[in-house]
Amino acid sequence: GQNIDQPTEMTATEGAIVQINCTYQTSGFNGLFWYQQHAGEAPTFLSYNVLDGLEEKGRFSSFLSRSKGYSYLLLKELQMKDSASYLCAVRPPVGNMLTFGGGTRLMVKP
Amino acid sequence: EAQVTQNPRYLITVTGKKLTVTCSQNMNHEYMSWYRQDPGLGLRQIYYSMNVEVTDKGDVPEGYKVSRKEKRNFPLILESPSPNQTSLYFCASSLTGQGIEAFFGQGTRLTVV
């Protein structure tokens, strides 16, 4: 089975840095995705990690430790438009199915 | 423009009245899937399809049917909707392979009364 945990809500200040954690316990692993979802809208792809380490993409970075079943999404220089839910999803060894965590709702305050 | 299109965006229906939510993608993706999203439960997969005429159950398939007669279309069918199927539904598609992200449709907000 799959179990993916993320904090439900986080609050941060505009211009600051925030780290959103995701832990997973899965029967097999073939990559971890982060998606951003604004309220009422479709999730959009942010990042993908399959090997241990940090992947940087502009203001967003994502880290993976497979031995610890742990990932985080790091958002720098926060902007008001970053207020959204951030979804962690794990892919199994075979197929394209994604199992999602419950999502972390990030509120960015002025 | 590459996209996944769902219709309708909003639907209110009554218990037991069969309905179909359509999903179409123009990216020649092999893989398509349906999710429902409920508060506190996140996105849960209903059904998925690896290619034409190949479909399989996800985590919450009860009360739903799908078909994949053509590569671009993957409709979701509720034969006899019930209030517990009130939810926000997303269709997604992707190519198969390592690290390929899924593209999501804009969502269908379904209310069953």
Coordinates of N, CA, C and O in Angstrom, one line a residue, chain A residues 10-11 13-16 29-31 36 40 54-56 61 69 73 75 79 83 87 96 99 101 105-106:
Chain A
M10 N 0.3 25.6 6.0 CA 1.4 26.4 6.4 C 1.2 27.8 6.1 O 0.5 28.1 5.1
T11 N 1.8 28.7 6.9 CA 1.7 30.1 6.6 C 3.1 30.7 6.6 O 4.0 30.3 7.3
T13 N 5.6 34.4 5.1 CA 5.6 35.8 4.8 C 6.1 36.1 3.4 O 7.1 35.4 3.0
E14 N 5.6 37.0 2.7 CA 6.1 37.4 1.4 C 7.6 37.7 1.4 O 8.0 38.4 2.4
G15 N 8.3 37.2 0.5 CA 9.8 37.4 0.5 C 10.6 36.3 1.2 O 11.8 36.2 1.1
A16 N 9.9 35.6 2.0 CA 10.6 34.6 2.9 C 10.8 33.3 2.1 O 10.5 33.2 0.9
F29 N 8.9 2.2 -5.3 CA 9.1 3.7 -5.6 C 9.7 3.8 -6.9 O 10.8 3.2 -7.3
N30 N 9.2 4.8 -7.7 CA 9.8 5.1 -9.0 C 9.7 6.6 -9.3 O 9.3 7.0 -10.4
G31 N 9.8 7.4 -8.3 CA 9.8 8.8 -8.6 C 8.8 9.5 -7.7 O 7.8 9.0 -7.3
Q36 N 1.5 22.0 -8.0 CA 0.9 23.2 -7.4 C -0.5 23.2 -7.8 O -0.8 23.0 -9.0
G40 N -9.6 25.5 -6.7 CA -10.6 25.3 -7.8 C -10.0 25.1 -9.2 O -10.7 25.0 -10.2
L54 N 19.1 17.2 -4.6 CA 18.3 18.4 -4.8 C 18.2 18.8 -6.3 O 19.1 18.7 -7.0
E55 N 16.9 19.1 -6.7 CA 16.7 19.5 -8.0 C 16.2 21.0 -7.9 O 15.2 21.3 -7.2
E56 N 16.9 21.9 -8.6 CA 16.6 23.3 -8.5 C 16.0 23.8 -9.8 O 16.5 23.5 -10.9
S61 N 12.8 24.5 -5.4 CA 13.7 23.3 -5.4 C 13.0 22.2 -4.7 O 12.2 22.4 -3.9
G69 N 12.6 7.9 2.9 CA 11.2 8.1 2.4 C 10.8 9.5 2.6 O 9.7 9.8 3.1
L73 N 9.8 20.3 -0.7 CA 9.7 21.4 -1.7 C 10.1 22.7 -1.0 O 9.6 23.1 0.0
L75 N 10.5 26.7 -1.4 CA 10.1 27.9 -2.2 C 10.8 29.1 -1.6 O 10.7 29.5 -0.5
Q79 N 6.1 34.8 -3.1 CA 5.2 35.9 -3.7 C 3.8 35.5 -3.3 O 3.5 34.4 -3.0
S83 N 0.5 31.4 -2.9 CA -0.5 30.9 -2.1 C -1.3 29.9 -2.9 O -2.0 30.2 -3.9
L87 N 1.0 19.6 -3.7 CA 0.7 18.2 -3.7 C 1.9 17.3 -3.9 O 2.6 17.6 -4.9
N96 N 2.1 4.3 -14.7 CA 2.1 5.8 -14.5 C 1.2 6.2 -13.3 O 1.1 7.4 -13.1
T99 N 0.1 8.2 -6.6 CA -0.6 8.3 -5.4 C -0.3 9.6 -4.7 O 0.9 9.9 -4.5
G101 N -0.5 12.7 -1.8 CA -0.7 13.0 -0.4 C -1.9 14.0 -0.3 O -2.5 14.4 -1.4
R105 N -1.7 23.3 2.2 CA -2.2 24.6 1.8 C -1.3 25.6 2.3 O -1.2 25.8 3.6
L106 N -0.7 26.4 1.4 CA 0.3 27.4 1.8 C -0.4 28.8 1.7 O -0.9 29.1 0.6

